[in-house]
Short mmCIF file of C-alpha atoms and ligand atoms in Angstrom, two decimals:
data_model
loop_
_atom_site.label_atom_id
_atom_site.label_comp_id
_atom_site.label_asym_id
_atom_site.label_seq_id
_atom_site.Cartn_x
_atom_site.Cartn_y
_atom_site.Cartn_z
CA MET D 1 -13.33 -5.89 -13.70
CA PHE D 2 -9.60 -5.46 -12.97
CA ASP D 3 -8.17 -8.93 -12.53
CA TYR D 4 -6.20 -9.37 -9.29
CA GLN D 5 -6.32 -12.04 -6.59
CA ALA D 6 -4.91 -10.72 -3.34
CA PRO D 7 -3.26 -12.99 -0.77
CA ALA D 8 -5.07 -12.99 2.60
CA ASN D 9 -2.35 -11.06 4.45
CA LEU D 10 -1.72 -8.52 1.65
CA LEU D 11 -2.03 -5.42 3.84
CA ALA D 12 -0.85 -6.76 7.21
CA ASN D 13 1.01 -4.13 9.27
CA LYS D 14 0.07 -1.35 6.83
CA ASN D 15 -1.53 1.90 7.99
CA ILE D 16 -3.77 3.32 5.26
CA LEU D 17 -5.66 6.61 5.42
CA ILE D 18 -8.87 6.85 3.37
CA THR D 19 -10.74 10.10 2.75
CA GLY D 20 -14.52 9.93 2.44
CA ALA D 21 -14.40 6.63 4.32
CA GLY D 22 -17.94 6.86 5.72
CA ASP D 23 -19.86 6.01 2.59
CA GLY D 24 -19.75 4.68 -0.97
CA ILE D 25 -16.42 3.53 -2.39
CA GLY D 26 -14.44 4.87 0.59
CA ARG D 27 -16.42 2.76 3.04
CA ALA D 28 -16.00 -0.33 0.85
CA ALA D 29 -12.23 0.31 0.63
CA ALA D 30 -12.00 0.69 4.41
CA LEU D 31 -13.77 -2.62 5.06
CA CYS D 32 -11.85 -4.38 2.30
CA PHE D 33 -8.39 -3.11 3.38
CA ALA D 34 -9.11 -3.99 7.00
CA SER D 35 -10.16 -7.49 5.94
CA TYR D 36 -6.71 -7.89 4.34
CA GLY D 37 -4.99 -6.87 7.58
CA ALA D 38 -4.60 -3.08 7.28
CA THR D 39 -5.11 -0.59 10.06
CA VAL D 40 -7.38 1.91 8.37
CA ILE D 41 -7.62 5.58 9.28
CA LEU D 42 -11.12 6.73 8.43
CA LEU D 43 -11.28 10.40 7.41
CA GLY D 44 -14.60 12.05 6.59
CA ARG D 45 -16.97 14.86 7.39
CA THR D 46 -19.87 12.91 8.96
CA GLU D 47 -18.66 11.46 12.23
CA GLU D 48 -21.62 9.06 12.70
CA LYS D 49 -20.91 7.41 9.36
CA LEU D 50 -17.24 6.97 10.30
CA GLU D 51 -18.28 5.48 13.64
CA TYR D 52 -20.56 3.05 11.86
CA VAL D 53 -17.70 1.85 9.62
CA TYR D 54 -15.43 1.67 12.67
CA ASP D 55 -17.99 -0.58 14.38
CA GLU D 56 -18.35 -2.78 11.30
CA ILE D 57 -14.57 -3.29 11.28
CA GLU D 58 -14.53 -4.08 14.99
CA ALA D 59 -17.46 -6.50 14.72
CA ALA D 60 -15.66 -8.38 11.94
CA GLY D 61 -12.57 -8.79 14.12
CA TYR D 62 -10.25 -6.83 11.80
CA PRO D 63 -7.42 -4.61 13.11
CA GLN D 64 -8.81 -1.69 15.11
CA ALA D 65 -9.47 1.37 12.93
CA ALA D 66 -8.99 5.05 13.75
CA ILE D 67 -11.42 7.91 13.08
CA VAL D 68 -10.48 11.40 11.85
CA PRO D 69 -13.50 13.70 11.51
CA LEU D 70 -12.43 16.45 9.11
CA ASN D 71 -14.39 18.56 6.65
CA LEU D 72 -12.15 18.89 3.60
CA GLU D 73 -14.12 21.90 2.44
CA SER D 74 -13.16 24.06 5.43
CA ALA D 75 -9.94 22.41 6.66
CA THR D 76 -6.96 24.76 6.87
CA GLU D 77 -3.20 24.25 6.77
CA THR D 78 -3.26 24.21 10.58
CA ASP D 79 -5.77 21.34 10.57
CA TYR D 80 -3.57 19.34 8.20
CA ASP D 81 -0.49 20.02 10.33
CA SER D 82 -2.35 18.89 13.47
CA LEU D 83 -3.53 15.77 11.67
CA ALA D 84 0.04 14.97 10.57
CA ALA D 85 1.33 15.46 14.13
CA MET D 86 -1.41 13.22 15.55
CA LEU D 87 -0.75 10.46 12.99
CA GLU D 88 2.99 10.71 13.56
CA GLN D 89 2.46 10.19 17.28
CA GLU D 90 -0.13 7.41 16.93
CA PHE D 91 1.28 5.48 13.97
CA GLY D 92 4.79 6.77 13.15
CA LYS D 93 4.34 5.94 9.44
CA LEU D 94 1.73 5.83 6.69
CA ASP D 95 1.84 3.03 4.11
CA GLY D 96 -1.00 4.37 2.05
CA ILE D 97 -3.26 7.32 1.31
CA LEU D 98 -6.47 6.88 -0.69
CA HIS D 99 -7.75 10.27 -1.86
CA ASN D 100 -11.35 9.24 -2.40
CA ALA D 101 -13.65 12.00 -1.04
CA SER D 102 -15.18 14.19 -3.74
CA LEU D 103 -18.11 16.46 -4.44
CA LEU D 104 -20.15 16.09 -7.62
CA GLY D 105 -21.31 19.70 -7.83
CA MET D 106 -23.78 20.71 -10.54
CA ARG D 107 -24.57 18.89 -13.78
CA THR D 108 -25.21 21.96 -15.90
CA PRO D 109 -23.65 23.98 -18.76
CA LEU D 110 -20.65 26.13 -17.80
CA GLU D 111 -22.65 29.19 -18.79
CA GLY D 112 -25.00 28.73 -15.85
CA TYR D 113 -22.61 27.09 -13.37
CA ASP D 114 -22.82 28.64 -9.89
CA PRO D 115 -19.31 30.00 -9.09
CA SER D 116 -19.67 29.27 -5.37
CA ILE D 117 -20.41 25.60 -6.08
CA TRP D 118 -17.48 25.56 -8.52
CA GLN D 119 -15.18 26.71 -5.72
CA ARG D 120 -16.52 24.16 -3.24
CA VAL D 121 -15.92 21.33 -5.71
CA MET D 122 -12.38 22.50 -6.46
CA GLN D 123 -11.68 22.95 -2.73
CA VAL D 124 -12.67 19.39 -1.80
CA ASN D 125 -11.59 17.53 -4.94
CA VAL D 126 -8.30 19.31 -5.69
CA ASN D 127 -7.06 21.76 -3.05
CA ALA D 128 -7.75 19.48 -0.07
CA ALA D 129 -6.04 16.53 -1.77
CA PHE D 130 -2.99 18.74 -2.42
CA MET D 131 -2.81 20.04 1.17
CA LEU D 132 -3.40 16.63 2.71
CA THR D 133 -0.69 15.08 0.53
CA GLN D 134 1.76 17.86 1.36
CA ALA D 135 1.14 17.47 5.10
CA LEU D 136 1.45 13.68 5.09
CA LEU D 137 4.33 13.14 2.66
CA SER D 138 6.99 12.82 5.36
CA LEU D 139 4.88 10.14 7.08
CA THR D 140 4.78 8.11 3.87
CA GLN D 141 8.54 8.52 3.56
CA ALA D 142 8.81 6.85 6.97
CA ALA D 143 7.18 3.66 5.60
CA GLU D 144 9.22 0.88 4.03
CA ASN D 145 7.20 1.55 0.90
CA ALA D 146 4.05 3.63 0.46
CA SER D 147 1.24 3.96 -2.08
CA ILE D 148 -0.62 7.21 -2.75
CA VAL D 149 -3.76 6.80 -4.86
CA PHE D 150 -5.89 9.61 -6.24
CA THR D 151 -9.42 9.01 -7.51
CA SER D 152 -10.16 10.05 -11.06
CA SER D 153 -13.07 9.60 -13.41
CA SER D 154 -13.66 9.07 -17.12
CA VAL D 155 -14.55 12.80 -17.30
CA GLY D 156 -11.05 13.54 -15.98
CA ARG D 157 -9.63 12.11 -19.18
CA LYS D 158 -12.13 13.41 -21.72
CA GLY D 159 -14.29 16.47 -21.07
CA LYS D 160 -18.04 15.99 -21.43
CA ALA D 161 -20.87 18.51 -21.55
CA TYR D 162 -22.50 19.48 -18.23
CA TRP D 163 -19.85 17.88 -15.99
CA GLY D 164 -18.46 21.31 -15.02
CA ALA D 165 -16.18 21.65 -12.01
CA TYR D 166 -16.24 17.91 -11.29
CA SER D 167 -14.69 17.13 -14.67
CA VAL D 168 -12.15 19.96 -14.39
CA SER D 169 -11.25 18.77 -10.87
CA LYS D 170 -10.62 15.25 -12.15
CA PHE D 171 -8.35 16.54 -14.95
CA ALA D 172 -6.49 18.41 -12.19
CA THR D 173 -6.35 15.23 -10.13
CA GLU D 174 -4.78 13.30 -13.01
CA GLY D 175 -2.27 16.14 -13.41
CA MET D 176 -1.44 16.29 -9.70
CA MET D 177 -0.85 12.53 -9.69
CA GLN D 178 1.50 12.79 -12.69
CA ILE D 179 3.45 15.69 -11.19
CA LEU D 180 3.88 14.00 -7.82
CA ALA D 181 4.77 10.66 -9.41
CA ASP D 182 7.44 12.37 -11.51
CA GLU D 183 8.83 14.31 -8.55
CA LEU D 184 9.03 11.15 -6.45
CA GLU D 185 10.43 8.94 -9.19
CA SER D 186 13.84 8.77 -7.53
CA VAL D 187 12.24 8.23 -4.10
CA THR D 188 11.83 4.53 -4.67
CA ASN D 189 9.66 3.83 -1.63
CA ILE D 190 6.66 5.97 -2.68
CA ARG D 191 4.47 5.28 -5.69
CA VAL D 192 1.67 7.54 -6.87
CA ASN D 193 -1.20 6.46 -9.15
CA CYS D 194 -4.85 7.11 -10.01
CA ILE D 195 -7.89 4.87 -10.10
CA ASN D 196 -10.94 5.53 -12.23
CA PRO D 197 -13.66 3.53 -10.41
CA GLY D 198 -16.11 3.51 -13.34
CA ALA D 199 -19.88 3.43 -12.80
CA THR D 200 -20.40 2.35 -9.18
CA ARG D 201 -23.55 2.11 -7.06
CA THR D 202 -23.20 5.02 -4.59
CA ASN D 203 -25.03 8.19 -3.59
CA MET D 204 -22.87 10.18 -5.99
CA ARG D 205 -23.77 7.93 -8.91
CA ALA D 206 -27.49 8.12 -8.02
CA ASN D 207 -27.27 11.93 -7.94
CA ALA D 208 -25.49 12.05 -11.30
CA TYR D 209 -27.83 9.52 -12.96
CA PRO D 210 -31.20 9.72 -11.15
CA ALA D 211 -33.03 7.73 -13.84
CA GLU D 212 -30.60 4.80 -13.78
CA ASN D 213 -31.53 1.48 -12.19
CA PRO D 214 -28.82 1.10 -9.50
CA ALA D 215 -28.90 -2.69 -9.91
CA THR D 216 -27.29 -2.27 -13.34
CA VAL D 217 -24.01 -0.84 -12.00
CA ALA D 218 -21.22 -2.43 -9.94
CA ALA D 219 -21.38 -2.38 -6.15
CA PRO D 220 -18.45 -0.64 -4.40
CA ALA D 221 -17.23 -3.99 -3.03
CA ASP D 222 -17.01 -5.39 -6.60
CA ILE D 223 -14.40 -2.85 -7.73
CA MET D 224 -11.89 -3.49 -4.92
CA PRO D 225 -9.35 -5.68 -6.79
CA VAL D 226 -7.53 -2.70 -8.36
CA TYR D 227 -7.49 -0.91 -4.99
CA LEU D 228 -5.94 -3.96 -3.32
CA TYR D 229 -3.43 -4.23 -6.14
CA LEU D 230 -2.25 -0.63 -5.80
CA PHE D 231 -1.99 -0.72 -1.99
CA GLY D 232 -0.26 -4.10 -1.78
CA ASP D 233 3.36 -4.86 -2.58
CA ASP D 234 2.55 -6.52 -5.95
CA SER D 235 2.38 -2.99 -7.42
CA LEU D 236 5.73 -1.71 -6.11
CA HIS D 237 6.87 -1.09 -9.71
CA VAL D 238 3.68 0.77 -10.80
CA LYS D 239 4.18 4.54 -10.82
CA GLY D 240 2.36 7.43 -12.49
CA GLU D 241 -0.38 5.22 -13.94
CA SER D 242 -4.11 5.84 -14.17
CA LEU D 243 -5.85 2.47 -13.84
CA ASN D 244 -9.47 1.48 -14.44
CA ALA D 245 -11.28 -0.46 -11.75
CA GLN D 246 -13.64 -1.91 -14.36
P1 NAP I 1 -20.08 9.24 -2.40
O1 NAP I 1 -20.96 8.06 -2.24
O2 NAP I 1 -20.70 10.59 -2.58
O3 NAP I 1 -19.06 9.27 -1.21
C1 NAP I 1 -18.13 10.33 -1.10
C2 NAP I 1 -17.57 10.37 0.29
O4 NAP I 1 -16.76 11.56 0.39
C3 NAP I 1 -18.66 10.48 1.35
O5 NAP I 1 -18.32 9.65 2.45
C4 NAP I 1 -18.60 11.95 1.74
O6 NAP I 1 -18.95 12.22 3.07
C5 NAP I 1 -17.13 12.27 1.54
N1 NAP I 1 -16.95 13.71 1.43
C6 NAP I 1 -17.57 14.55 0.58
N2 NAP I 1 -17.24 15.82 0.86
C7 NAP I 1 -16.39 15.78 1.90
C8 NAP I 1 -15.73 16.78 2.67
N3 NAP I 1 -15.91 18.06 2.43
N4 NAP I 1 -14.94 16.38 3.68
C9 NAP I 1 -14.77 15.07 3.96
N5 NAP I 1 -15.38 14.08 3.29
C10 NAP I 1 -16.19 14.44 2.28
O7 NAP I 1 -19.14 9.06 -3.67
P2 NAP I 1 -18.49 7.75 -4.34
O8 NAP I 1 -19.31 7.44 -5.51
O9 NAP I 1 -18.22 6.73 -3.31
O10 NAP I 1 -17.14 8.39 -4.89
C11 NAP I 1 -15.87 8.10 -4.37
C12 NAP I 1 -14.84 8.60 -5.37
O11 NAP I 1 -14.99 7.90 -6.60
C13 NAP I 1 -14.98 10.08 -5.72
O12 NAP I 1 -13.69 10.63 -5.87
C14 NAP I 1 -15.70 10.07 -7.05
O13 NAP I 1 -15.43 11.23 -7.79
C15 NAP I 1 -15.12 8.82 -7.67
N6 NAP I 1 -15.93 8.24 -8.74
C16 NAP I 1 -17.12 7.63 -8.45
C17 NAP I 1 -17.85 7.05 -9.48
C18 NAP I 1 -19.17 6.35 -9.22
O14 NAP I 1 -19.81 5.88 -10.18
N7 NAP I 1 -19.62 6.24 -7.98
C19 NAP I 1 -17.37 7.08 -10.80
C20 NAP I 1 -16.16 7.70 -11.06
C21 NAP I 1 -15.44 8.28 -10.01
P3 NAP I 1 -20.49 12.10 3.56
O15 NAP I 1 -20.71 10.63 3.71
O16 NAP I 1 -20.48 12.82 4.83
O17 NAP I 1 -21.33 12.71 2.49
#
């Protein structure tokens, strides 16, 4: 596991938006960031799940969260502009964006891959992350310093049979991170990096590896140290890196 001990107030006064915050790693990140003092903005497609996380944060006495129901598969430029305007009005600045939501798609040879599923995966995993970043960049520039984190995978670094659009989308994610990090290199207050979570006990993992005993892989809460590191000020100098959570 990535070795980092965060101070208790690491994320105090930081506003951090998390996509796919209703379940899996996104939910764990939301609860963890809030426990370190962040105001978390929970973006996801299933409103009830977001409300559940919101309630968990409230019950724990952490800073009040915000909920943004948005389906990244169908969201348009207008939706992203409205979101940016709403966040500008409510928060004035964004100290962090965690691009976490993703679709797994099919685990099948390219030869038989359904093109409509391919497009859905690319829309959520790549295009939505691009449009969301573009819409929110000026809000991150308004922060004293901001961290943008994309979520990668081992199959985004080395292609593997049957991983199809998911793998291609993660290569694209690594590329998008590198491009943005390079473009923002002179903008010293924004840093852009990737995290590869590694095998983690979520619905996505269970769908990808149905025969695996879930008890043998890390729980989402276990992999949080690298997330804390990249969103807290101890990583101000880290730019354009792809880190492993495990
Ligand atoms: P997960 O359990 O499937 O959770 C994904 C979250 O993204 C869910 O909350 C889901 O919403 C949301 N989401 C999916 N499509 C969306 C859409 N169209 N609009 C808005 N939200 C959407 O997956 P996870 O395992 O936590 O994965 C989180 C990230 O880690 C992903 O980027 C994944 O590729 C990466 N990753 C995971 C593993 C692993 O072993 N788990 C390994 C490597 C990389 P719903 O709750 O409504 O379904």
